[in-house]
Tab-separated table of C-alpha atoms and ligand atoms in Angstrom:
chain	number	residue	atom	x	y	z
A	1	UNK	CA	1.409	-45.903	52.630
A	2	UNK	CA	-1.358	-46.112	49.896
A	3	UNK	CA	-3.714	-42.825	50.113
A	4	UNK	CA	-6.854	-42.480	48.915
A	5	UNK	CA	-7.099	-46.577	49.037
A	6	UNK	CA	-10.065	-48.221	47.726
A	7	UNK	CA	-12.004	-50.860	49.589
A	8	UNK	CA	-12.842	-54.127	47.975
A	9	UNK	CA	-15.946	-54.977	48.754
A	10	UNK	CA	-16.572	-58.289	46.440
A	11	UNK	CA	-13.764	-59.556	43.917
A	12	UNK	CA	-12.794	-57.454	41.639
A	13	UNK	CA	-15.395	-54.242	43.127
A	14	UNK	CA	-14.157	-51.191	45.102
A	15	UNK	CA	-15.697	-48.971	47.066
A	16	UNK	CA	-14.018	-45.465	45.421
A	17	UNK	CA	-16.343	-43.070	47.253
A	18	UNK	CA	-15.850	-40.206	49.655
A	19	UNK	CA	-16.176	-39.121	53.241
A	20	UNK	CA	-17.900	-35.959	54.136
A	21	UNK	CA	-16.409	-35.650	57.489
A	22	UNK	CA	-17.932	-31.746	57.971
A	23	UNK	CA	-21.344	-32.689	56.845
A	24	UNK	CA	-23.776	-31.032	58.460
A	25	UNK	CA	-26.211	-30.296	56.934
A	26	UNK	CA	-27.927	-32.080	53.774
A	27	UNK	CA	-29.698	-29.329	51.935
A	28	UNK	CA	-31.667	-28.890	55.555
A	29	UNK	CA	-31.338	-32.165	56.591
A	30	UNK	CA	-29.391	-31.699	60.080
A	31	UNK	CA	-26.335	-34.212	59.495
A	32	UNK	CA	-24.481	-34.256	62.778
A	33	UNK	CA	-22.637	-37.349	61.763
A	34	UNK	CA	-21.372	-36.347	58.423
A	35	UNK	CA	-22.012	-38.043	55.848
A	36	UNK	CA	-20.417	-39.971	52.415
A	37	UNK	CA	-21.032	-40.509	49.018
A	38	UNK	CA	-20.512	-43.607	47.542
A	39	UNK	CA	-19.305	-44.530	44.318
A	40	UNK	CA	-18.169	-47.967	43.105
A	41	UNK	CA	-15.342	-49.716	40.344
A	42	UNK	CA	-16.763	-53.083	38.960
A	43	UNK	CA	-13.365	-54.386	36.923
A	44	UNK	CA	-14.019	-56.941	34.025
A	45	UNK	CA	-13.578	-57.182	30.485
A	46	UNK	CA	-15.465	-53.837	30.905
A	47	UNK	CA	-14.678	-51.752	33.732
A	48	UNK	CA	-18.214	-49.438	35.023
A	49	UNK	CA	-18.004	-46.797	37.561
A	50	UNK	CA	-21.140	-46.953	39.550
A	51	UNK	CA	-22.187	-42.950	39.990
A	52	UNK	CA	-20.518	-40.553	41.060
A	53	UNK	CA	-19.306	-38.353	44.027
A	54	UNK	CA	-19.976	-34.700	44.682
A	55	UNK	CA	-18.044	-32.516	42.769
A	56	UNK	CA	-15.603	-30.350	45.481
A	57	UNK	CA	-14.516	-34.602	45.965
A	58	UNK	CA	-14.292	-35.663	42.292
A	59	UNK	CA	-10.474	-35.185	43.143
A	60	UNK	CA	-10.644	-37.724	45.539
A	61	UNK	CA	-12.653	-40.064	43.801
A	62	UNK	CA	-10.416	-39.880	40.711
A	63	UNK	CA	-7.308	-40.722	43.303
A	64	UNK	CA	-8.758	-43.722	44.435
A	65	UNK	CA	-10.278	-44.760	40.917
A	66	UNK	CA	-6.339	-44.299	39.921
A	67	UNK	CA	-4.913	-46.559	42.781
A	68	UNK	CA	-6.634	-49.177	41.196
A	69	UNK	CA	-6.582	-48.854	37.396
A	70	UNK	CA	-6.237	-45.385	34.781
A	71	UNK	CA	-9.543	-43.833	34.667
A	72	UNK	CA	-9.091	-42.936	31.120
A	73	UNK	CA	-10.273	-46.929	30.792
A	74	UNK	CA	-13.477	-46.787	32.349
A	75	UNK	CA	-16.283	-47.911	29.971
A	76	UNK	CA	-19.010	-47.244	31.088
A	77	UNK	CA	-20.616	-44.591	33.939
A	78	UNK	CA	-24.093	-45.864	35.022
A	79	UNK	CA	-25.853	-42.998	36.514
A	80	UNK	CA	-28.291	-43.919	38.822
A	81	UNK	CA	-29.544	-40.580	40.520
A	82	UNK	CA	-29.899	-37.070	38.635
A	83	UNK	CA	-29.094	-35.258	42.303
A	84	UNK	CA	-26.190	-33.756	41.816
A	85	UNK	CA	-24.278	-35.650	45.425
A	86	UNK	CA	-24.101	-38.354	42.581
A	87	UNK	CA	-23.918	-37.098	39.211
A	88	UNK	CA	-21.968	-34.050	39.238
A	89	UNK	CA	-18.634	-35.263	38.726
A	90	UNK	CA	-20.021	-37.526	35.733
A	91	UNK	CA	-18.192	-34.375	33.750
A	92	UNK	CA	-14.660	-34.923	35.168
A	93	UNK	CA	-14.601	-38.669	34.784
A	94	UNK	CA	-15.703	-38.010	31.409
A	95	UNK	CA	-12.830	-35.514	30.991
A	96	UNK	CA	-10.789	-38.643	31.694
A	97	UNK	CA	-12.660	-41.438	30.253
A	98	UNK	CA	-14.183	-39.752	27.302
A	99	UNK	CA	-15.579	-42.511	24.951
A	100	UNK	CA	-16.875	-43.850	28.254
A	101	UNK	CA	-20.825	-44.503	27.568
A	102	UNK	CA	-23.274	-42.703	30.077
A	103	UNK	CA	-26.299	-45.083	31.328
A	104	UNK	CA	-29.335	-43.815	33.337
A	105	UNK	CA	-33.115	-44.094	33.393
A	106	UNK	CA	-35.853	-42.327	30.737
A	107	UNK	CA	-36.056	-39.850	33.244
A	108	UNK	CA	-32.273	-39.578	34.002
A	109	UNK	CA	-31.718	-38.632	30.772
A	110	UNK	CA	-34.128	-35.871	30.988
A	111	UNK	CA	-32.505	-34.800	34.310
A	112	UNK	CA	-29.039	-34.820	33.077
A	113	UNK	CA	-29.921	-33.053	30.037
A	114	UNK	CA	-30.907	-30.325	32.060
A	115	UNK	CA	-28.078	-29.936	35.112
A	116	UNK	CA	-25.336	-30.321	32.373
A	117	UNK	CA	-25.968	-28.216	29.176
A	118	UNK	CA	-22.887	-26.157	30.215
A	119	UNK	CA	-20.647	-29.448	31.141
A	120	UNK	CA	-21.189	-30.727	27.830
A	121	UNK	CA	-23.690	-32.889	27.887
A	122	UNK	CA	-24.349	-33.005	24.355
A	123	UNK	CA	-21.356	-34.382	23.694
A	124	UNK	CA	-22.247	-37.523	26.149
A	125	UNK	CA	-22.693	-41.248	24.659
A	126	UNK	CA	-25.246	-41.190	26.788
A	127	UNK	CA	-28.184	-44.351	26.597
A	128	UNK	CA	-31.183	-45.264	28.222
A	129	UNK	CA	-32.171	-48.289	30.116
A	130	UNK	CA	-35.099	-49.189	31.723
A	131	UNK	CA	-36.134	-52.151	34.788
A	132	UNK	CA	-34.949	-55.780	33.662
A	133	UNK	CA	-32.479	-54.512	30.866
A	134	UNK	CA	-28.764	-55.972	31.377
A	135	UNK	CA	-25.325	-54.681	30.708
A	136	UNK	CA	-23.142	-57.559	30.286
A	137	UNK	CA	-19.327	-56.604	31.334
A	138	UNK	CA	-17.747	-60.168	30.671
A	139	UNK	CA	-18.142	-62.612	33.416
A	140	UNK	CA	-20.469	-60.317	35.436
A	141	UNK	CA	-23.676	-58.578	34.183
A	142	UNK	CA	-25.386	-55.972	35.305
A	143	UNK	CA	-29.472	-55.484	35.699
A	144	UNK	CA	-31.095	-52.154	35.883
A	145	UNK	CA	-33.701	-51.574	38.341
A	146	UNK	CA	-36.346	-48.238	38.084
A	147	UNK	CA	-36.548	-47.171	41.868
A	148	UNK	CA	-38.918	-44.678	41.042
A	149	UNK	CA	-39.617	-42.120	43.582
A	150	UNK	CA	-36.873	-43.726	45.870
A	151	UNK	CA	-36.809	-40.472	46.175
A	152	UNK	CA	-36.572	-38.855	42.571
A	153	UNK	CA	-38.485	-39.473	39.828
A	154	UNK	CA	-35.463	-40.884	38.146
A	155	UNK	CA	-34.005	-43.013	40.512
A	156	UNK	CA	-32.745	-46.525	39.546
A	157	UNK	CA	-30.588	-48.814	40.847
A	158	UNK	CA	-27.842	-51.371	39.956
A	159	UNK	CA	-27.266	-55.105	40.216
A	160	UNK	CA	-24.432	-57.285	40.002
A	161	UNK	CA	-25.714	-60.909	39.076
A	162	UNK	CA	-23.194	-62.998	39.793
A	163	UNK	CA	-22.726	-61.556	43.134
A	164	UNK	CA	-26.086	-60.758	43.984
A	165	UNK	CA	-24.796	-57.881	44.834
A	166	UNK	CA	-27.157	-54.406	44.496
A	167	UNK	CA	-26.358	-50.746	44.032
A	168	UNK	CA	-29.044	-49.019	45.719
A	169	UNK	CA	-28.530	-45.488	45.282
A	170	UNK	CA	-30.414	-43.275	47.693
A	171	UNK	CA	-32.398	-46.281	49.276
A	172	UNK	CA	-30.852	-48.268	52.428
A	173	UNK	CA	-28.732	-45.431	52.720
A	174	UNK	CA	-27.661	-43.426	55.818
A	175	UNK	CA	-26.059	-39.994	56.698
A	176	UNK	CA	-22.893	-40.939	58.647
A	177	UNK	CA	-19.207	-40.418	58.195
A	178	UNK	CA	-16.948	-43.291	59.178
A	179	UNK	CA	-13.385	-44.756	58.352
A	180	UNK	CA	-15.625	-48.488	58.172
A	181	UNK	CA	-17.556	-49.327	55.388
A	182	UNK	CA	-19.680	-52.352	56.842
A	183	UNK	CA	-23.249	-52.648	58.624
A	184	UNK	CA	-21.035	-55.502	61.019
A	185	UNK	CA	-18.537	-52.995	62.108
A	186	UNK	CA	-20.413	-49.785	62.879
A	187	UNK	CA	-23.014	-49.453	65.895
A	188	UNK	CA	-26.744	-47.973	65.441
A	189	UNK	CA	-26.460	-48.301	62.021
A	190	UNK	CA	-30.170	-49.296	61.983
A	191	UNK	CA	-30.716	-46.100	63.668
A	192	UNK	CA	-29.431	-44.132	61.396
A	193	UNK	CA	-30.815	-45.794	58.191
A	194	UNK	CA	-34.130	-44.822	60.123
A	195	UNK	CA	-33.467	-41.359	60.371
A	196	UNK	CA	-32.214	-41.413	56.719
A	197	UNK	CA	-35.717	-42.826	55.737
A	198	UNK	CA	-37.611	-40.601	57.894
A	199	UNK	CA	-35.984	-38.018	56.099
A	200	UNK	CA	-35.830	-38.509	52.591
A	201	UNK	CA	-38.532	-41.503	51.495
A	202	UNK	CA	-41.204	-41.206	54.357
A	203	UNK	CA	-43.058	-39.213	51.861
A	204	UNK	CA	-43.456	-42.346	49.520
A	205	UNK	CA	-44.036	-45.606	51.526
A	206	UNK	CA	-46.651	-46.840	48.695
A	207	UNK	CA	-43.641	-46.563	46.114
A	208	UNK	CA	-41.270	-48.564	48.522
A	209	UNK	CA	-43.557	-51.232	48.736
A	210	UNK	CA	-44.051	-51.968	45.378
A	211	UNK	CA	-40.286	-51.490	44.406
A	212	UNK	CA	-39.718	-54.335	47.374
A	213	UNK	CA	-42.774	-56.422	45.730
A	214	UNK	CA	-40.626	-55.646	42.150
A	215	UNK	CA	-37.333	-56.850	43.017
A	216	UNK	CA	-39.056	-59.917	44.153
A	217	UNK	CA	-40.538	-60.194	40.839
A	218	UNK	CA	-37.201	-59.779	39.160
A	219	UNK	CA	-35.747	-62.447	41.097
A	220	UNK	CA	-33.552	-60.082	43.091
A	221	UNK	CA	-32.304	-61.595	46.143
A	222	UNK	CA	-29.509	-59.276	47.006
A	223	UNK	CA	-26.569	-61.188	49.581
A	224	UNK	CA	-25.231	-57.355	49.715
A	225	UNK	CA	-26.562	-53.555	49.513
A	226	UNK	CA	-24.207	-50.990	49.093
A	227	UNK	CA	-25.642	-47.703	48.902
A	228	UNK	CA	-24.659	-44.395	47.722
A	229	UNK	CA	-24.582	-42.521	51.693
A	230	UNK	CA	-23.333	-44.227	54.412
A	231	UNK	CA	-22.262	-47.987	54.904
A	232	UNK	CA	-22.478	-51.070	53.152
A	233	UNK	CA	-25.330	-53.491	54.553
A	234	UNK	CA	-24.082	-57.228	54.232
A	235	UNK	CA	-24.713	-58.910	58.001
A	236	UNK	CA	-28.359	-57.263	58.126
A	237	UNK	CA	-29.679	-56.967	54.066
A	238	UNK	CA	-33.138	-58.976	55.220
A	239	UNK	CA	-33.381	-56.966	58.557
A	240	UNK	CA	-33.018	-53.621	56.885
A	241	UNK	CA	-35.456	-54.389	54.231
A	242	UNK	CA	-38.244	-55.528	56.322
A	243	UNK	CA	-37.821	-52.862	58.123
A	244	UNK	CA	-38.096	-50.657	55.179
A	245	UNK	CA	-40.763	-52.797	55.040
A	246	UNK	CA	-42.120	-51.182	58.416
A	247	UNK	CA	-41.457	-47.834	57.649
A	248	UNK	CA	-43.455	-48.011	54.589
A	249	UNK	CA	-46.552	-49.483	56.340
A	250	UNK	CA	-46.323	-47.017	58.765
A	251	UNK	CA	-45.878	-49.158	61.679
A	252	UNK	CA	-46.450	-47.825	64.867
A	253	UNK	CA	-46.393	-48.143	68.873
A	254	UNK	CA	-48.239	-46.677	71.596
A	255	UNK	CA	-46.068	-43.271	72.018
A	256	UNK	CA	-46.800	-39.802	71.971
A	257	UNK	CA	-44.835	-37.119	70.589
A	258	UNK	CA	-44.708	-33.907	72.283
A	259	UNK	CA	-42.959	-30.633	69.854
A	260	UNK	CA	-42.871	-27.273	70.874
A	261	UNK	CA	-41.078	-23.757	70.766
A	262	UNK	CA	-41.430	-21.266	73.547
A	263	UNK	CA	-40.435	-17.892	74.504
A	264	UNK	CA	-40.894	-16.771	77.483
A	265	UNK	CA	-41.682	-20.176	79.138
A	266	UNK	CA	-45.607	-20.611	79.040
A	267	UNK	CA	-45.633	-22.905	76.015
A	268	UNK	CA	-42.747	-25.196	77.488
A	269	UNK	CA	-44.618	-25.674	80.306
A	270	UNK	CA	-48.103	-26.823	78.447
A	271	UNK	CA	-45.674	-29.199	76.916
A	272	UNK	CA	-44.479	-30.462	80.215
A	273	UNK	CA	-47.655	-31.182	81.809
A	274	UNK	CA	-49.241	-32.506	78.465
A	275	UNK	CA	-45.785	-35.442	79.100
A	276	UNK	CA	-46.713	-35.716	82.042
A	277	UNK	CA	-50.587	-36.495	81.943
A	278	UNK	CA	-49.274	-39.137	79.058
A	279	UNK	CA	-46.707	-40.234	80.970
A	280	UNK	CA	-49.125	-41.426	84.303
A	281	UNK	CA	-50.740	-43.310	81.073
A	282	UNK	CA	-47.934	-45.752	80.472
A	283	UNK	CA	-47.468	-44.822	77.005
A	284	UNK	CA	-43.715	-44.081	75.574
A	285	UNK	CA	-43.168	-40.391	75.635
A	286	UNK	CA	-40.890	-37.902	73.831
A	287	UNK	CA	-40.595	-34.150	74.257
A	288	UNK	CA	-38.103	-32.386	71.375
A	289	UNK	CA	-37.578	-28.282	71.376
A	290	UNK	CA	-37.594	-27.050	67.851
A	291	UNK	CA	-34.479	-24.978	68.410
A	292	UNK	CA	-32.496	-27.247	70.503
A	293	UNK	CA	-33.004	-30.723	68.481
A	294	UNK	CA	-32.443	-31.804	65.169
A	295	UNK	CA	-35.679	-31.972	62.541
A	296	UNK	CA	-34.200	-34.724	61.220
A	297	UNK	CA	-33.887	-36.995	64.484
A	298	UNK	CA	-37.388	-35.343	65.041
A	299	UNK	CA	-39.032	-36.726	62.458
A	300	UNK	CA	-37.561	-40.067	63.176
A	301	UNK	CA	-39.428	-39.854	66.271
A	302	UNK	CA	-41.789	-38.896	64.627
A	303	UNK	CA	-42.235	-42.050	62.732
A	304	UNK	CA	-43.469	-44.428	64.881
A	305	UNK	CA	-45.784	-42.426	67.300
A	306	UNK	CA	-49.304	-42.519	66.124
A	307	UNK	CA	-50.226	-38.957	68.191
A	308	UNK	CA	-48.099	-36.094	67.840
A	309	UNK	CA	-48.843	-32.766	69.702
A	310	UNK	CA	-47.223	-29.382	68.459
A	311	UNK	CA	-47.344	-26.564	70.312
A	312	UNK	CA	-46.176	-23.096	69.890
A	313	UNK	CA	-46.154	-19.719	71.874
A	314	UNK	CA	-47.713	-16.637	69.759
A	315	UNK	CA	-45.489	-13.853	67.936
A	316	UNK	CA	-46.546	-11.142	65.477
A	317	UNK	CA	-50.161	-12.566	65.493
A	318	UNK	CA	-49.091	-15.733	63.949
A	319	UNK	CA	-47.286	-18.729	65.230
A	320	UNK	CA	-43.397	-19.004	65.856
A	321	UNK	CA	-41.075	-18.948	62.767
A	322	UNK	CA	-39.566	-22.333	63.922
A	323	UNK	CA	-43.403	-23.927	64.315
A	324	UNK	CA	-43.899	-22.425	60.411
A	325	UNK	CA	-40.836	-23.563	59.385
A	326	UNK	CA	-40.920	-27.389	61.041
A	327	UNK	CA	-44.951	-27.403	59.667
A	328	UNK	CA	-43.918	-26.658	56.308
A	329	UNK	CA	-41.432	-29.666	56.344
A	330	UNK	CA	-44.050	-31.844	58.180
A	331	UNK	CA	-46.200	-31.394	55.845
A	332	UNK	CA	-44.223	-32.141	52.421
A	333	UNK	CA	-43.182	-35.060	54.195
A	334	UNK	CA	-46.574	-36.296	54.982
A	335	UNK	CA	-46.455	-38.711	57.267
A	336	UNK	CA	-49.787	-40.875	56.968
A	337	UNK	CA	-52.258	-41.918	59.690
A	338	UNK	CA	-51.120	-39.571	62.385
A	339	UNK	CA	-53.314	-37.939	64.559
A	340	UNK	CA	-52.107	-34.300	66.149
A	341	UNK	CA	-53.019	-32.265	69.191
A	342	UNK	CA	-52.130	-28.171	69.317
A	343	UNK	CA	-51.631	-26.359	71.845
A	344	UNK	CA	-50.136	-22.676	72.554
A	345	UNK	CA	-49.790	-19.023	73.864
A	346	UNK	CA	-50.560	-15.599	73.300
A	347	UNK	CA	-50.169	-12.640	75.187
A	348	UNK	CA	-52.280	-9.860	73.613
A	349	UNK	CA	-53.420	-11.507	70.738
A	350	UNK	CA	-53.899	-15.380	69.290
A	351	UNK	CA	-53.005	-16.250	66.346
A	352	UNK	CA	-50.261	-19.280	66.832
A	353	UNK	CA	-52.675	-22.084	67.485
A	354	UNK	CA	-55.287	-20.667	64.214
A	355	UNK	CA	-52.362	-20.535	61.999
A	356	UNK	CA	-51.416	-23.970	62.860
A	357	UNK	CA	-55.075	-25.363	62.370
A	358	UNK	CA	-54.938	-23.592	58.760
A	359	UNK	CA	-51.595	-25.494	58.149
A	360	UNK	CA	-53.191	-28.812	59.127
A	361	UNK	CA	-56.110	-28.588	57.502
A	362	UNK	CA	-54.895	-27.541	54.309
A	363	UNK	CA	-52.227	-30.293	54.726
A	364	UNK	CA	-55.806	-32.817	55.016
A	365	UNK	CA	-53.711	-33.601	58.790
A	366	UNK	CA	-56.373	-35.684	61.394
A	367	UNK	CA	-56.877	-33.253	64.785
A	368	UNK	CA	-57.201	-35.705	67.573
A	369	UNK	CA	-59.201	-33.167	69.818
A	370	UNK	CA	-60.103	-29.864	70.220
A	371	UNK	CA	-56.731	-27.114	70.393
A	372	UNK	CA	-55.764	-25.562	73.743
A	373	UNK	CA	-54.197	-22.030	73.626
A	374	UNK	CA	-54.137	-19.918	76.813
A	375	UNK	CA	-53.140	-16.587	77.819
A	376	UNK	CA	-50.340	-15.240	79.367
A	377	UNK	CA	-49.114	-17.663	81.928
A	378	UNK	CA	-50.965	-21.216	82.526
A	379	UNK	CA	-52.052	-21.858	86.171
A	380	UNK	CA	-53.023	-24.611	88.204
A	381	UNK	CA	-56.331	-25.667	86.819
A	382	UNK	CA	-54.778	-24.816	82.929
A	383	UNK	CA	-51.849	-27.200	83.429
A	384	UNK	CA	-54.328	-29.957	85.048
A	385	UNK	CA	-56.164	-29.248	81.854
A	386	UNK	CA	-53.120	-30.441	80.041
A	387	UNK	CA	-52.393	-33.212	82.068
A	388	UNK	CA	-55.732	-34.343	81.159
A	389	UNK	CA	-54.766	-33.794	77.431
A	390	UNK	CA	-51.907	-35.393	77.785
A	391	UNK	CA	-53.883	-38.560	79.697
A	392	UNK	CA	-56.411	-38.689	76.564
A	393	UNK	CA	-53.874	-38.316	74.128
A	394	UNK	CA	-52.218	-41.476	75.594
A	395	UNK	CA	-55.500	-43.443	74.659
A	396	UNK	CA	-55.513	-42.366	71.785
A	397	UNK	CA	-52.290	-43.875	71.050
A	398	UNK	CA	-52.726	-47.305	72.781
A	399	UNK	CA	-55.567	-47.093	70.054
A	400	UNK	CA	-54.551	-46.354	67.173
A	401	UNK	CA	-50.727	-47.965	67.219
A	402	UNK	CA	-51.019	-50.664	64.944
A	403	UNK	CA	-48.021	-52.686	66.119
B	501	FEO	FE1	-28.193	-38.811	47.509
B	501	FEO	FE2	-31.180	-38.020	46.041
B	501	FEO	O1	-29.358	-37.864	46.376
């Protein structure tokens, strides 16, 4: 029995990464699947690690590094990603490996610098490369690509040449924990990439498109992705990237989103009828419950519906802590071109629908119509009122979905 095996995913390159199998949550990112972290062995004249794990699995990492050769021959570590999921156990392979040179963007370096004063960084050979620069390792040579702000400032990515084969990083990657390591032998895989995106690079859709336009402009025509969460893309490469592609544009379809919180009912029902009027529309639907669904699959919803309505009932004069708390991620995210509906409670006193309109407006967020709050209980002509919302807020969509 060989533990901790490696994978080969092209001749002479491993997969040596981890499974997260109890991942479940990624610094707030609901992860219900788990999740991995992929590093990689290219083995040549010059053997290079490509990043990292993080650090509770260096262990691990170091076992399967070991099944294939001694770690203390590594020559170089290309860091592509300051976040510590891929650079923290830089320190341990360095324990190993310690004329091993260190490679990572302008702004890696700065990052680094700063995580790992107390891990020794000083002592690092480490060296800077920038977009187009090449690191031969004997028959294979690898190209260094600046992904800035996919997500980090920092980020880069690697690429094998001769195999056309490219290291992405954080990009193309996905949140999943599985025994397979290829986009052919998993299911929803495309899915899950979408969540990923939704999740971590929906903020920057102008960067993604010009890195895509850039790799063209390099000349880089990858035949396989391999990522650094999540598996290995090598039956779908062109799918996934034009529907990064997608993503980035902001491509949507006629579909309204319906989120809400509730306490003692009144809210949920708004919601309800406000489905229901856009239901009797024809347009796709989707109702999520802030406390019993996942942000993260929320926001992948979220993606692709040009009208989203948030409501939320009214407690201690403001708005619910779950509204404040999903706003505030709503908002750094920033999806663009969205146009939102609010809606709400009170019993004694308002305040959940006004706090929500502050959010939005200081967030620059498009109101598709007036907000709706009522009090206490809504009755028959209140929830017509919302089926009538929920009718116009259909239109809306058909009108403004741009695929
Ligand atoms: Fe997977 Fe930005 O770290």
């Amino acid at each position: 029995m060989d533990d901790y095996k490696p994978l080969e995913i092209a001749k002479g390159i491993y997969w040596v990464g981890v499974v997260d199998w109890n991942l479940r949550d990624f610094h707030g990112y609901e992860t219900p699947k788990g999740g991995s972290y992929n590093s990689y062995l290219v083995i040549d004249e010059k053997i290079a690690l490509i990043d990292t794990v993080k650090a509770p699995f260096a262990g691990e990492m170091i076992k399967r590094i070991s099944q294939i050769i001694d770690p203390s021959k590594i020559d170089y570590i290309i860091s592509n990603h300051v976040e510590m999921d891929h650079s923290s156990s830089i320190s341990r392979v360095l324990e190993l490996a310690p004329n091993a040179k260190v490679f990572a963007s302008s702004k890696g370096q700065t990052g680094l610098s700063e995580y790992y004063k107390e891990e020794g960084f000083d002592n690092w050979d480490l060296n800077v490369v920038k977009t187009g620069d090449e690191l031969s390792l004997g028959e294979r040579t690898l190209m260094f690509i600046e992904a800035t702000m996919l997500h980090w400032p920092d980020s880069m990515q690697t690429y094998v040449k001769e195999d056309k084969l490219l290291f992405s990083n954080d990009a193309f990657g996905q949140h999943i924990a599985t025994s397979k390591r290829f986009d052919d032998e998993v299911d929803d895989v495309m899915e899950d990439a979408g969540i990923y995106y939704a999740n971590i690079l929906l903020p920057f859709g102008g960067q993604v498109l010009k890195y895509i336009e850039k790799l063209k402009g390099l000349e880089v025509h990858p035949e396989m992705i391999a990522p650094a969460h999540g598996i290995i893309w090598r039956d779908n490469v062109s799918k996934v990237m034009t529907q990064y592609l997608k993503w980035a544009h902001g491509e949507t379809v006629p579909k309204v989103l319906v989120i809400y919180d509730t306490m003692w009912g009144s809210t949920e029902k708004m919601a309800m009828e406000i489905v229901e009027g856009a239901r009797s529309a024809g347009v796709e639907v989707r109702l999520r419950h802030l406390r019993k669904n996942d942000w993260s699959m929320t926001m992948k919803e979220l993606m692709d519906a040009p009208v989203v309505a948030i409501g939320s009932p009214t407690m201690n004069n403001g708005m619910f802590f779950t509204n404040a708390g999903f706003l505030t991620y709503l908002t750094g995210l920033h999806p663009k071109g969205k146009k939102y509906f609010l809606f709400g409670s009170y019993g004694w006193g308002g305040g959940a629908v006004k706090g929500m309109e502050k959010m939005m407006e200081s967030a620059k967020f498009e109101l598709a119509m007036e907000s709706m709050q009522i009090k206490f209980r809504p009755y028959e002509e209140d929830k017509k009122a919302c089926r009538e919302i929920g009718y116009k807020l259909a239109e809306i969509a058909k009108d403004n979905a741009n695929s």
